[in-house]
Coordinates of N, CA and C in Angstrom, one line a residue:
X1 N 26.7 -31.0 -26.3 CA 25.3 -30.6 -26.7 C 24.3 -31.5 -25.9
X2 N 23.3 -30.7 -25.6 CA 22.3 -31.6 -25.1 C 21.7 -32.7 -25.8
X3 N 21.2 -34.1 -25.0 CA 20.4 -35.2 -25.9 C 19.2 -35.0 -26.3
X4 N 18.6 -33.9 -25.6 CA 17.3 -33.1 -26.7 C 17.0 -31.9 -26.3
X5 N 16.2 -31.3 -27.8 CA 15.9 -29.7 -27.6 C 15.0 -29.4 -27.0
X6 N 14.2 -29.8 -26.4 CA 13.0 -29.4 -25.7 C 13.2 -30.5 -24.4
X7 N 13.5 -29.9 -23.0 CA 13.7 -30.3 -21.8 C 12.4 -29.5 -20.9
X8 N 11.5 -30.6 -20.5 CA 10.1 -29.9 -19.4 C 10.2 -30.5 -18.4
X9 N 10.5 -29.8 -17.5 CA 10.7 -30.1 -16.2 C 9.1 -29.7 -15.3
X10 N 8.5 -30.1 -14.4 CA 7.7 -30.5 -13.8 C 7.8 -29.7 -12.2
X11 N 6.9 -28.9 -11.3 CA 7.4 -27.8 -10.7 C 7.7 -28.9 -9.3
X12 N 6.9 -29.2 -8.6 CA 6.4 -29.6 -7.2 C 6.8 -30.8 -7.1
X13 N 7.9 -31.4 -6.3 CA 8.8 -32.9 -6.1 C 9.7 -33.0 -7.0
X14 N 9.8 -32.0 -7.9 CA 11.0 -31.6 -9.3 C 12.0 -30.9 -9.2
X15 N 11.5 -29.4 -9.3 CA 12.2 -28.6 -9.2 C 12.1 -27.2 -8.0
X16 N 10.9 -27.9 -7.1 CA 10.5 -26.9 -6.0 C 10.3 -28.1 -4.6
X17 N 10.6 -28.1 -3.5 CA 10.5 -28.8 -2.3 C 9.0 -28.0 -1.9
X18 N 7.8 -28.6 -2.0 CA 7.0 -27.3 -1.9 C 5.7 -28.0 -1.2
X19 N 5.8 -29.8 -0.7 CA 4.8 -30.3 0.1 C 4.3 -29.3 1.4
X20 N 4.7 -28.8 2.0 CA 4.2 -27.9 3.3 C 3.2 -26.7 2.7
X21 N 3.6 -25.7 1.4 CA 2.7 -25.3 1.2 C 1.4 -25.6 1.0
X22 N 1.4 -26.9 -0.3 CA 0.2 -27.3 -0.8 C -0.7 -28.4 0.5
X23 N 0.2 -28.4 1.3 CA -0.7 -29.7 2.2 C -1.1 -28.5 3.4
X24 N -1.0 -27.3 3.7 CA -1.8 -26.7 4.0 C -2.6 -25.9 4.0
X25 N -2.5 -25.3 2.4 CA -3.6 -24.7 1.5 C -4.5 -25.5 1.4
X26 N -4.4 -27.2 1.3 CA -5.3 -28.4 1.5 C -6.4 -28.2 2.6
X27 N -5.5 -28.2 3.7 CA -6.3 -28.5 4.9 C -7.0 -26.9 5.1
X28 N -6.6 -26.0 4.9 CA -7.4 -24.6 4.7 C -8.5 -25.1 4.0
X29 N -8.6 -25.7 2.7 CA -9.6 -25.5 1.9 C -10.9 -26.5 2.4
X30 N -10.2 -27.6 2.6 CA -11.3 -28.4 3.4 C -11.5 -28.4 4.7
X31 N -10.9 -27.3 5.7 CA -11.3 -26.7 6.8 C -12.7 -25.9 6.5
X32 N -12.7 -25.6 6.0 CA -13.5 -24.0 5.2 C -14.5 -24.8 5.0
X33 N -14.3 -25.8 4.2 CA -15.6 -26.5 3.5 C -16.3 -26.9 4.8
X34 N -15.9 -27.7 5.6 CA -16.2 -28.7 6.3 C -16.4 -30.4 6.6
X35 N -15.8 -30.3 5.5 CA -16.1 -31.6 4.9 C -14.5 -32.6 5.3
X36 N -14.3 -33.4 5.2 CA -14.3 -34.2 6.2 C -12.5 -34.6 5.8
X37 N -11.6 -34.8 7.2 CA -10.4 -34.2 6.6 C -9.7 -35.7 6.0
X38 N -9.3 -36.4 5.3 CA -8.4 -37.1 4.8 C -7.2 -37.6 5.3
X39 N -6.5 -38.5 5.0 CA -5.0 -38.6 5.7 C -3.9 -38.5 4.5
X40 N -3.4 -37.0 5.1 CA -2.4 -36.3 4.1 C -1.2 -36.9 4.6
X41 N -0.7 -37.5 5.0 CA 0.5 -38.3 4.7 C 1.6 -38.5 3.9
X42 N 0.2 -39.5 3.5 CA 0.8 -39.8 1.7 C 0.4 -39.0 1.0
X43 N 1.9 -38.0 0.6 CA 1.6 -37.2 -1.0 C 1.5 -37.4 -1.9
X44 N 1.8 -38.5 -2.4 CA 1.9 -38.9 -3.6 C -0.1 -38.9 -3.8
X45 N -0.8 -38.8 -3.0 CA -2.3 -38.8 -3.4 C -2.9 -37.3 -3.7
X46 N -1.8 -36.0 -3.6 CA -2.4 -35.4 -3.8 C -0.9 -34.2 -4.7
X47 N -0.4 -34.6 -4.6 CA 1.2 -33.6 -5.6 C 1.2 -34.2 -6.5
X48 N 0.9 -33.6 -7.5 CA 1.2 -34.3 -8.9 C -0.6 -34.1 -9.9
X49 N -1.2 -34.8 -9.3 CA -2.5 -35.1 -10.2 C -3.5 -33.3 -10.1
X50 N -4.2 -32.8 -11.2 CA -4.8 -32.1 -10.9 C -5.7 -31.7 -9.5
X51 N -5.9 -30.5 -8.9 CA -6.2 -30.0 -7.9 C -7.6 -29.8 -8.0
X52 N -8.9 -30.3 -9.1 CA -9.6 -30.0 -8.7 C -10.3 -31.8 -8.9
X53 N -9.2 -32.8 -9.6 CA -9.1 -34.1 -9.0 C -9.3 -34.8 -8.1
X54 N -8.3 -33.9 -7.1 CA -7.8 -34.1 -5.7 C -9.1 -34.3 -4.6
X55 N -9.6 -32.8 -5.4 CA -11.1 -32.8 -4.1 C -11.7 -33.5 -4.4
X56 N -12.1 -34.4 -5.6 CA -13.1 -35.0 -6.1 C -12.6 -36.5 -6.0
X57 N -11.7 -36.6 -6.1 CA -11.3 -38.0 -5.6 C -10.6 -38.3 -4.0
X58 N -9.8 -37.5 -3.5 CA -9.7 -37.9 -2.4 C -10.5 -37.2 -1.4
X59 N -10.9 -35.9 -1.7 CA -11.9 -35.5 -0.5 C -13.3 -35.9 -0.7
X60 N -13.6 -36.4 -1.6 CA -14.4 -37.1 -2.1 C -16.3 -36.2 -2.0
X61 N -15.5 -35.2 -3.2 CA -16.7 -33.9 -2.6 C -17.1 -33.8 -4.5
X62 N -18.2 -33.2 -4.8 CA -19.4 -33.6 -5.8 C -18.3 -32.3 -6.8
X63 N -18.5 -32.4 -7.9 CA -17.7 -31.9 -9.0 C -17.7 -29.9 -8.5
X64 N -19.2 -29.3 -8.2 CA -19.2 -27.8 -7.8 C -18.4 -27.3 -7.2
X65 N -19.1 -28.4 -5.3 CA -18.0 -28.0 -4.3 C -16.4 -28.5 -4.0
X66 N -16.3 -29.6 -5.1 CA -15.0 -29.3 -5.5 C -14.2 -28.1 -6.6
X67 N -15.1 -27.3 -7.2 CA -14.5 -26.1 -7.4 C -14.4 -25.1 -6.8
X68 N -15.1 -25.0 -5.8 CA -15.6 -24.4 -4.3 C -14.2 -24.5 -3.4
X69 N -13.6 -25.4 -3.2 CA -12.2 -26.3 -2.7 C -11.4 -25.7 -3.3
X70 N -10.9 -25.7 -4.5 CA -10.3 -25.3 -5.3 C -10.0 -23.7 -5.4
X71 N -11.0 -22.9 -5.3 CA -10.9 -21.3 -5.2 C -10.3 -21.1 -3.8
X72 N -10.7 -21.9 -2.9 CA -10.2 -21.8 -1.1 C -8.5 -22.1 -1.4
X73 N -8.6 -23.2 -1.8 CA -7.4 -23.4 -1.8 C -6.2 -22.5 -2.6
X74 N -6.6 -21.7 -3.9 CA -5.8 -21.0 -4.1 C -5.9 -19.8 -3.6
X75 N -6.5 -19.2 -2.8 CA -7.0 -18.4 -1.8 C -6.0 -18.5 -0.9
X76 N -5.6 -19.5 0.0 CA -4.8 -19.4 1.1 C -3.5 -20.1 0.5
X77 N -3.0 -20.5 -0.6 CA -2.2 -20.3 -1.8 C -1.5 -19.1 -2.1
X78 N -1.8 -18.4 -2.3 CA -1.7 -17.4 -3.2 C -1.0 -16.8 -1.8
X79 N -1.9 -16.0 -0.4 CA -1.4 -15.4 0.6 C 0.0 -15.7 1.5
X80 N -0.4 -17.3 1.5 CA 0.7 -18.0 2.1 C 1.7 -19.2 1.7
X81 N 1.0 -20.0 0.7 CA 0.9 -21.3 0.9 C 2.3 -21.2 -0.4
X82 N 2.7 -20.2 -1.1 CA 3.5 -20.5 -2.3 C 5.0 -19.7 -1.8
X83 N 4.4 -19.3 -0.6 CA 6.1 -19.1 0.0 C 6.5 -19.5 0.7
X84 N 6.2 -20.7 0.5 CA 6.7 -22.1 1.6 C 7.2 -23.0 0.5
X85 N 8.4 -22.7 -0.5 CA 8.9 -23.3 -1.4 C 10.1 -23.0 -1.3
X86 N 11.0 -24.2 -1.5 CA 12.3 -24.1 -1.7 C 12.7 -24.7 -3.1
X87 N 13.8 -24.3 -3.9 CA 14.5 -24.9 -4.8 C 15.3 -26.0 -4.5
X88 N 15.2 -27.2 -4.9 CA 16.1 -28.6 -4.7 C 17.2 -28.0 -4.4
X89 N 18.4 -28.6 -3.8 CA 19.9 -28.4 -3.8 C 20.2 -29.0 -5.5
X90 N 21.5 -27.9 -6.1 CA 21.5 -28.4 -7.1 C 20.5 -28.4 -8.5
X91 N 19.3 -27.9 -8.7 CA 18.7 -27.1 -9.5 C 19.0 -26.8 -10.2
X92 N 19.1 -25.2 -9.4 CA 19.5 -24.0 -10.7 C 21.3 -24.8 -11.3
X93 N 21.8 -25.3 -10.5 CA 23.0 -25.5 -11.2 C 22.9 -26.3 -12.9
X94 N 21.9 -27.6 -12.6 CA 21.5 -28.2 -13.6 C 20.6 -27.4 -15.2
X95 N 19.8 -26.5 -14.6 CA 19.1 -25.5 -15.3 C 20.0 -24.6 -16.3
X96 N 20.9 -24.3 -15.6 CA 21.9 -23.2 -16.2 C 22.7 -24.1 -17.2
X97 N 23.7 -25.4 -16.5 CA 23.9 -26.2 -17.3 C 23.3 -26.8 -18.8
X98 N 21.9 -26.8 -18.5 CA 21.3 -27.0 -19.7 C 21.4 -26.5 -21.0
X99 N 20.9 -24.8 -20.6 CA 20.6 -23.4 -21.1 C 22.4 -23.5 -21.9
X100 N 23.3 -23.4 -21.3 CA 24.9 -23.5 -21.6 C 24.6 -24.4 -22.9
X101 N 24.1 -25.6 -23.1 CA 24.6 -26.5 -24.1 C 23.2 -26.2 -25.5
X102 N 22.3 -25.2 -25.0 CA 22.2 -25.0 -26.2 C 20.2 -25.8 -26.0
X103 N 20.2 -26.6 -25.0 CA 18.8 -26.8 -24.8 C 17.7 -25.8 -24.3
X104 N 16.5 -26.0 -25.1 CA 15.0 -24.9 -24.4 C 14.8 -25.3 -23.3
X105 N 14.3 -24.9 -22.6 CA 13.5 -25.6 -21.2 C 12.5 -25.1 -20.2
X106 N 11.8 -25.8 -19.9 CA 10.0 -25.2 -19.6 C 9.8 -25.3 -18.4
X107 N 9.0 -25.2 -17.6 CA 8.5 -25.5 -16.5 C 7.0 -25.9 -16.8
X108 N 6.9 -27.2 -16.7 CA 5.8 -27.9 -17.6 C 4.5 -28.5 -16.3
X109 N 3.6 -27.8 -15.2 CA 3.1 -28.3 -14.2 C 1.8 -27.9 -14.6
X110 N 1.0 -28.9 -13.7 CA -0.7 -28.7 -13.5 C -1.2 -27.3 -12.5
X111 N 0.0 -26.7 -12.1 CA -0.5 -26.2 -11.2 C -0.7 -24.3 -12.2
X112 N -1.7 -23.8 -11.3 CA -2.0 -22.5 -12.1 C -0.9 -21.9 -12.6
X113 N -1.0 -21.5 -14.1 CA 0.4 -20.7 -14.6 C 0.5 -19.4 -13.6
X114 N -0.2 -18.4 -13.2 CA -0.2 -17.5 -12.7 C 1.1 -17.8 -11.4
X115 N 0.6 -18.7 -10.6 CA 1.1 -19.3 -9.4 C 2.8 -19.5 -9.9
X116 N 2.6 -20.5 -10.9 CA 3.8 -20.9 -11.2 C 4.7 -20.1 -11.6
X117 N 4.5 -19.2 -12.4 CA 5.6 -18.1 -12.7 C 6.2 -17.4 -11.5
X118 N 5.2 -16.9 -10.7 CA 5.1 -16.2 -9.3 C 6.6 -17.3 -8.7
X119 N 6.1 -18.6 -8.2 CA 7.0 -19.5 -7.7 C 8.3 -19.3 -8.4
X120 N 8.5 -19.1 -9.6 CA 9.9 -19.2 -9.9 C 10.7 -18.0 -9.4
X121 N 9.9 -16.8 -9.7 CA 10.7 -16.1 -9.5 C 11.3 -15.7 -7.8
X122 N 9.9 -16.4 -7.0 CA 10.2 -16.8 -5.5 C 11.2 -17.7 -5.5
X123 N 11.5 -18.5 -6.3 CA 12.7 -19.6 -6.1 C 14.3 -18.8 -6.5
X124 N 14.3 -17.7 -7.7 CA 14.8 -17.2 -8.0 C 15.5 -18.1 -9.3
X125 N 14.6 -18.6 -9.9 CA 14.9 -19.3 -11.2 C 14.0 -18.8 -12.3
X126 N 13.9 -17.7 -12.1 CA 13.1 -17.0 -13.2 C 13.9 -16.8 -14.7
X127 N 15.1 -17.0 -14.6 CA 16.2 -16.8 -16.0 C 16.4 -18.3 -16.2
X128 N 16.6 -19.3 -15.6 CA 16.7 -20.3 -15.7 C 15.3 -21.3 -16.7
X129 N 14.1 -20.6 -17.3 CA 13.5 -21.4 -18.2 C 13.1 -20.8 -19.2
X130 N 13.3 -20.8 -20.5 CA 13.0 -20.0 -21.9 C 11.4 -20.4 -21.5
X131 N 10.5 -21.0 -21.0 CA 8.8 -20.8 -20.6 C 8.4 -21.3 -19.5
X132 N 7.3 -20.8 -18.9 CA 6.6 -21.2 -17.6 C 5.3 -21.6 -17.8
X133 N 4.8 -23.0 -17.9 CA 3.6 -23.6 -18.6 C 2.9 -24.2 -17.4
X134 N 1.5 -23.8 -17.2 CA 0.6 -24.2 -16.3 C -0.9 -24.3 -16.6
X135 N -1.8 -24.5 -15.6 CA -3.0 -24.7 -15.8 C -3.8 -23.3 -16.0
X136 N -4.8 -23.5 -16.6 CA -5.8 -22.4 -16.3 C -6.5 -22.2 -15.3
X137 N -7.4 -20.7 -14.8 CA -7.9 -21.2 -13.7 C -9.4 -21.8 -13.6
X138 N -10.2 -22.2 -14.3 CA -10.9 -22.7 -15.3 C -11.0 -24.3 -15.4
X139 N -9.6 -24.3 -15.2 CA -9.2 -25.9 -14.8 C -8.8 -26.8 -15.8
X140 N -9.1 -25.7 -17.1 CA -8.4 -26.2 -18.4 C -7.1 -27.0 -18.6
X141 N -6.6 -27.5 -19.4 CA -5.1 -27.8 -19.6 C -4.3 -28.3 -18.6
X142 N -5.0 -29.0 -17.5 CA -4.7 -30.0 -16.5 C -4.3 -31.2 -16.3
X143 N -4.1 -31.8 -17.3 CA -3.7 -32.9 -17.4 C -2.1 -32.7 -17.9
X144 N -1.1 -33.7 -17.9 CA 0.2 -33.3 -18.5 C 0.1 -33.8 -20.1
X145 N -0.7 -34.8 -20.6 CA -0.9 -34.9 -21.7 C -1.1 -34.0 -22.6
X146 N -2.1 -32.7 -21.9 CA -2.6 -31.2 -22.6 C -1.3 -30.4 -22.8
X147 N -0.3 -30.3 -21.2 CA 0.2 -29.4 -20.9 C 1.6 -29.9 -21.6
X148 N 2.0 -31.1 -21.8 CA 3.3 -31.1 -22.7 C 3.1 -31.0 -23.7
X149 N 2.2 -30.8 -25.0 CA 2.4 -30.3 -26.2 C 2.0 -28.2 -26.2
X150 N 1.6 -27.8 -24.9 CA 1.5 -26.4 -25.0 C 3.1 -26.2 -24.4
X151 N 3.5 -27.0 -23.4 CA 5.0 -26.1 -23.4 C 6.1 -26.4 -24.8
X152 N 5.7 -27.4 -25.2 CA 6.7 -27.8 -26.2 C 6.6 -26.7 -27.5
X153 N 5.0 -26.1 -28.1 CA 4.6 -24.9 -28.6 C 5.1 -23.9 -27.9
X154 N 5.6 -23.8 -26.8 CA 5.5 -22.3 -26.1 C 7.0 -22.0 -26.1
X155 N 8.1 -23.1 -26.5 CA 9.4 -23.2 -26.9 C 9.8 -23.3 -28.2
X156 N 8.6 -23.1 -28.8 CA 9.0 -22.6 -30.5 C 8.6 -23.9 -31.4
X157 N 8.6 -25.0 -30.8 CA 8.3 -26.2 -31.6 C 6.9 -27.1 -31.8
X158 N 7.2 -28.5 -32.4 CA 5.5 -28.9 -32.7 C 6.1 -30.3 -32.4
X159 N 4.8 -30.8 -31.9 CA 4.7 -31.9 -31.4 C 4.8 -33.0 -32.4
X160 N 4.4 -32.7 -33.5 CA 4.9 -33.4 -34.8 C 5.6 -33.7 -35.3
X161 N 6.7 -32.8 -35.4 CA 8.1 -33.0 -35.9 C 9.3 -33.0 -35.2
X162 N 9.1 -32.6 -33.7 CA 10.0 -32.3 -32.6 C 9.6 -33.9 -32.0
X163 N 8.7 -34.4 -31.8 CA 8.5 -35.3 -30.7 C 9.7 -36.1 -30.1
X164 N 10.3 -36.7 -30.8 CA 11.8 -37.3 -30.4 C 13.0 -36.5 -30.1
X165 N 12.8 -35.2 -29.9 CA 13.4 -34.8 -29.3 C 13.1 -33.4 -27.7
X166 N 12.0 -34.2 -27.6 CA 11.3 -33.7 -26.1 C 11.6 -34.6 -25.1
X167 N 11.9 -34.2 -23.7 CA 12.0 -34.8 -22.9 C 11.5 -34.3 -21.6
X168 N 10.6 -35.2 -21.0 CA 9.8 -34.4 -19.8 C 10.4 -35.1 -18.3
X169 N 10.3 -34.8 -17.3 CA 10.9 -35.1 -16.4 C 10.4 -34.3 -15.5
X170 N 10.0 -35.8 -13.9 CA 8.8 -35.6 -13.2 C 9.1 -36.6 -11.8
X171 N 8.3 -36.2 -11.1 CA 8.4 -37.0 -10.2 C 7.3 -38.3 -9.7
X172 N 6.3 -38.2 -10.1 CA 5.0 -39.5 -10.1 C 4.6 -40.1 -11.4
X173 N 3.9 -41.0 -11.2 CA 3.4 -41.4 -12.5 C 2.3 -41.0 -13.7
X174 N 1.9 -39.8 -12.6 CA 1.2 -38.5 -13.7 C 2.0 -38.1 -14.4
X175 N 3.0 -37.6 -14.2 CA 4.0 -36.6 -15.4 C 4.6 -38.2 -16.1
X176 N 4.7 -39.9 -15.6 CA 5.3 -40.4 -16.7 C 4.1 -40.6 -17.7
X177 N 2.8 -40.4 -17.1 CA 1.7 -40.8 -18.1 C 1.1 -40.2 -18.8
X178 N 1.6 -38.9 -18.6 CA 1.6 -37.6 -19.6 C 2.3 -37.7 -20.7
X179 N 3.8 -38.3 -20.2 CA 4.7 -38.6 -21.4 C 4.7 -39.6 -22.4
X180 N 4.1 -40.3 -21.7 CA 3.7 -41.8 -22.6 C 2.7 -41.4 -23.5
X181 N 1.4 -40.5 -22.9 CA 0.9 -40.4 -23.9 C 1.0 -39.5 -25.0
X182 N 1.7 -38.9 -24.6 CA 2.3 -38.1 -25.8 C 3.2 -38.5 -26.5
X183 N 3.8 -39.3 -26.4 CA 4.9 -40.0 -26.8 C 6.2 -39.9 -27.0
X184 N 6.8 -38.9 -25.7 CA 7.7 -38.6 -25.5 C 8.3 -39.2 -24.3
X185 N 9.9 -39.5 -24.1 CA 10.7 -39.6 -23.6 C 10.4 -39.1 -21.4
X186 N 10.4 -39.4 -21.1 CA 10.4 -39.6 -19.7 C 11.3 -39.8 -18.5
X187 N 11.6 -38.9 -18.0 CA 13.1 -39.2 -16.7 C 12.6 -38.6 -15.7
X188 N 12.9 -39.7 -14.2 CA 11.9 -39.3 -13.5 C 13.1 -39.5 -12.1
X189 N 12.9 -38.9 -11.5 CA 13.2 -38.5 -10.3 C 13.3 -38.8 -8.7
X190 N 14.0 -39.8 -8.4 CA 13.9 -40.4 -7.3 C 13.5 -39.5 -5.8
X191 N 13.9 -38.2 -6.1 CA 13.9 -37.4 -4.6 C 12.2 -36.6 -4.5
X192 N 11.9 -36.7 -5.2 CA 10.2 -35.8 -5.4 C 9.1 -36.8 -4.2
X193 N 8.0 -36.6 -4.7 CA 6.9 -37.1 -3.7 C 6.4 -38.5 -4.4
X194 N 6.8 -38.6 -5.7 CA 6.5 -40.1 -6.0 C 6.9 -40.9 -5.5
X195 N 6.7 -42.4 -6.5 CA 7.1 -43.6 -5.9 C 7.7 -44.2 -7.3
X196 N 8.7 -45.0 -7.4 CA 9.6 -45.5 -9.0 C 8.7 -46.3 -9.5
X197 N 8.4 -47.6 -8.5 CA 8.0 -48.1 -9.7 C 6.7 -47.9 -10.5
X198 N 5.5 -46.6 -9.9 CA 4.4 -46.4 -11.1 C 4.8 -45.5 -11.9
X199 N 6.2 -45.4 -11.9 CA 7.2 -44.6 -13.1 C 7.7 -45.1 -14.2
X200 N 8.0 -46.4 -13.7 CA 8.6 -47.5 -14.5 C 7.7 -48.3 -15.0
X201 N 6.1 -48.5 -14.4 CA 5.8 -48.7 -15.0 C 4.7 -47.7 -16.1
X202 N 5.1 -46.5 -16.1 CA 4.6 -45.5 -17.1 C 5.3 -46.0 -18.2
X203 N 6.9 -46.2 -18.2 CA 7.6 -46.2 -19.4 C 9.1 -45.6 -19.2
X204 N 9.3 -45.1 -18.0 CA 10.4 -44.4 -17.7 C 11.5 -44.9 -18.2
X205 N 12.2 -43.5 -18.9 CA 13.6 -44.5 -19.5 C 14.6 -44.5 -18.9
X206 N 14.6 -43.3 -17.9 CA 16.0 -43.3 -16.8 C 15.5 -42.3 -15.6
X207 N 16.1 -43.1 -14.2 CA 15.8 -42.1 -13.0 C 17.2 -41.7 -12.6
X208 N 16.7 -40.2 -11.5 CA 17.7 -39.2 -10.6 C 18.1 -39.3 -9.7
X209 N 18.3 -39.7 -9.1 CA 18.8 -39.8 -7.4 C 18.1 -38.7 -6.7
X210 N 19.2 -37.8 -7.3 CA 19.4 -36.5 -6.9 C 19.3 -35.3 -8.0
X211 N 19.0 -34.1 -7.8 CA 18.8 -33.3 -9.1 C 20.2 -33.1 -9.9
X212 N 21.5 -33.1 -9.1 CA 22.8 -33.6 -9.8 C 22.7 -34.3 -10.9
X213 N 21.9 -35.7 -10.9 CA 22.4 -36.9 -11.1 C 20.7 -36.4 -13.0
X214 N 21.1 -35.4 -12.9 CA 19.9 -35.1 -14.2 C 20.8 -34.9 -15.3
X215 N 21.7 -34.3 -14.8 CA 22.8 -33.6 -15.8 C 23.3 -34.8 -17.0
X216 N 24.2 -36.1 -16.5 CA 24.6 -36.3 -16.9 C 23.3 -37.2 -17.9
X217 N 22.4 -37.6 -17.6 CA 20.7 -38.1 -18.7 C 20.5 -37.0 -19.6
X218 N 21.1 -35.7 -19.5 CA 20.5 -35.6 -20.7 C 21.3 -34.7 -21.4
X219 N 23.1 -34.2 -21.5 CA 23.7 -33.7 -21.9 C 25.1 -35.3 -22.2

């Protein structure tokens, strides 16, 4: 049996290899704008935290024309930028495993639900999650603090009486600080676009190597 009923996994450095898309839907969007390009390098400044964050803190553009950014970017998103994803090696194996012992499991990301559902079934893990939980495009429900008690709802349960038996699992210190503040359980992932220790120091209670090495944390 699994060690909890409600398993949310996290899309981008989780369960999708998917930096090439979004770092050139990036550079489309702030091509377009004009505004002034950044050093994408380092992902960890822009995979993980909300996308209309991103422009407003790292492109460092005024709250509008960072919604401005944002429409571009899922614009050249949507045509290109979401079929430049791959599924981890090892994934669906763990997914299926799950499902087998009797656990729910979500796909719990900031990124547009529309998008995200789209991506799974491009990944071809569309059976592999009882829900597909994302943002609005509005920009609502962007944080992971919002978005783990709507997937944990969207899997039949309440954040009130389930909490100790949710477990979210992520790759940066956004998704551990999502969990913290919700007050759930946390397993984070060495192979994604994060870094361990602003995981560890979120609260993390166990890391992955590898998407293999998930299996045995939580069955």
């Amino acid at each position: 049996m699994a060690k909890y009923k409600y398993i949310l996994f996290d899309l981008d450095g989780t369960v999708s290899e998917s930096a090439e898309g979004i770092r050139k839907s990036l550079e489309y969007a702030i091509n377009t704008l004009g505004a002034k390009m950044p050093d994408l390098d380092d992902y960890t400044l822009y995979i993980g935290p909300p996308l209309i964050d991103t422009f407003i803190r790292l492109v460092r553009l005024d709250p509008e024309t960072a919604e401005r950014g944002a429409e571009l970017y899922r614009e050249y998103y949507n045509e290109k930028g979401k079929f430049l994803n791959r599924a981890y090696d090892g994934i669906k194996e763990v997914l299926t495993a799950l499902k087998a012992e009797g656990a729910k499991t979500a796909l719990c990301t900031s990124k547009y639900e529309g998008f995200a559902v789209e991506i799974i079934d491009i990944l071809g893990l569309a059976n592999c999650f009882d829900a597909v939980c994302g943002s609005n495009l509005d920009g609502s429900r962007k944080d992971k603090k919002d978005m783990i008690p709507y997937a944990v709802e969207s899997l039949g349960g309440s954040m009130e009486q389930d909490r100790k038996s949710v477990v979210m699992l992520g790759d940066t210190w956004f998704d551990a600080k999502g969990a913290r503040l919700c007050g759930v359980d946390f397993i984070g992932v060495e192979y994604g676009y994060g870094e361990v220790e602003p995981m560890k120091r979120e609260g993390a209670v166990a890391f992955a190597e590898k998407p293999l090495d998930i299996l045995p944390l939580l069955v």
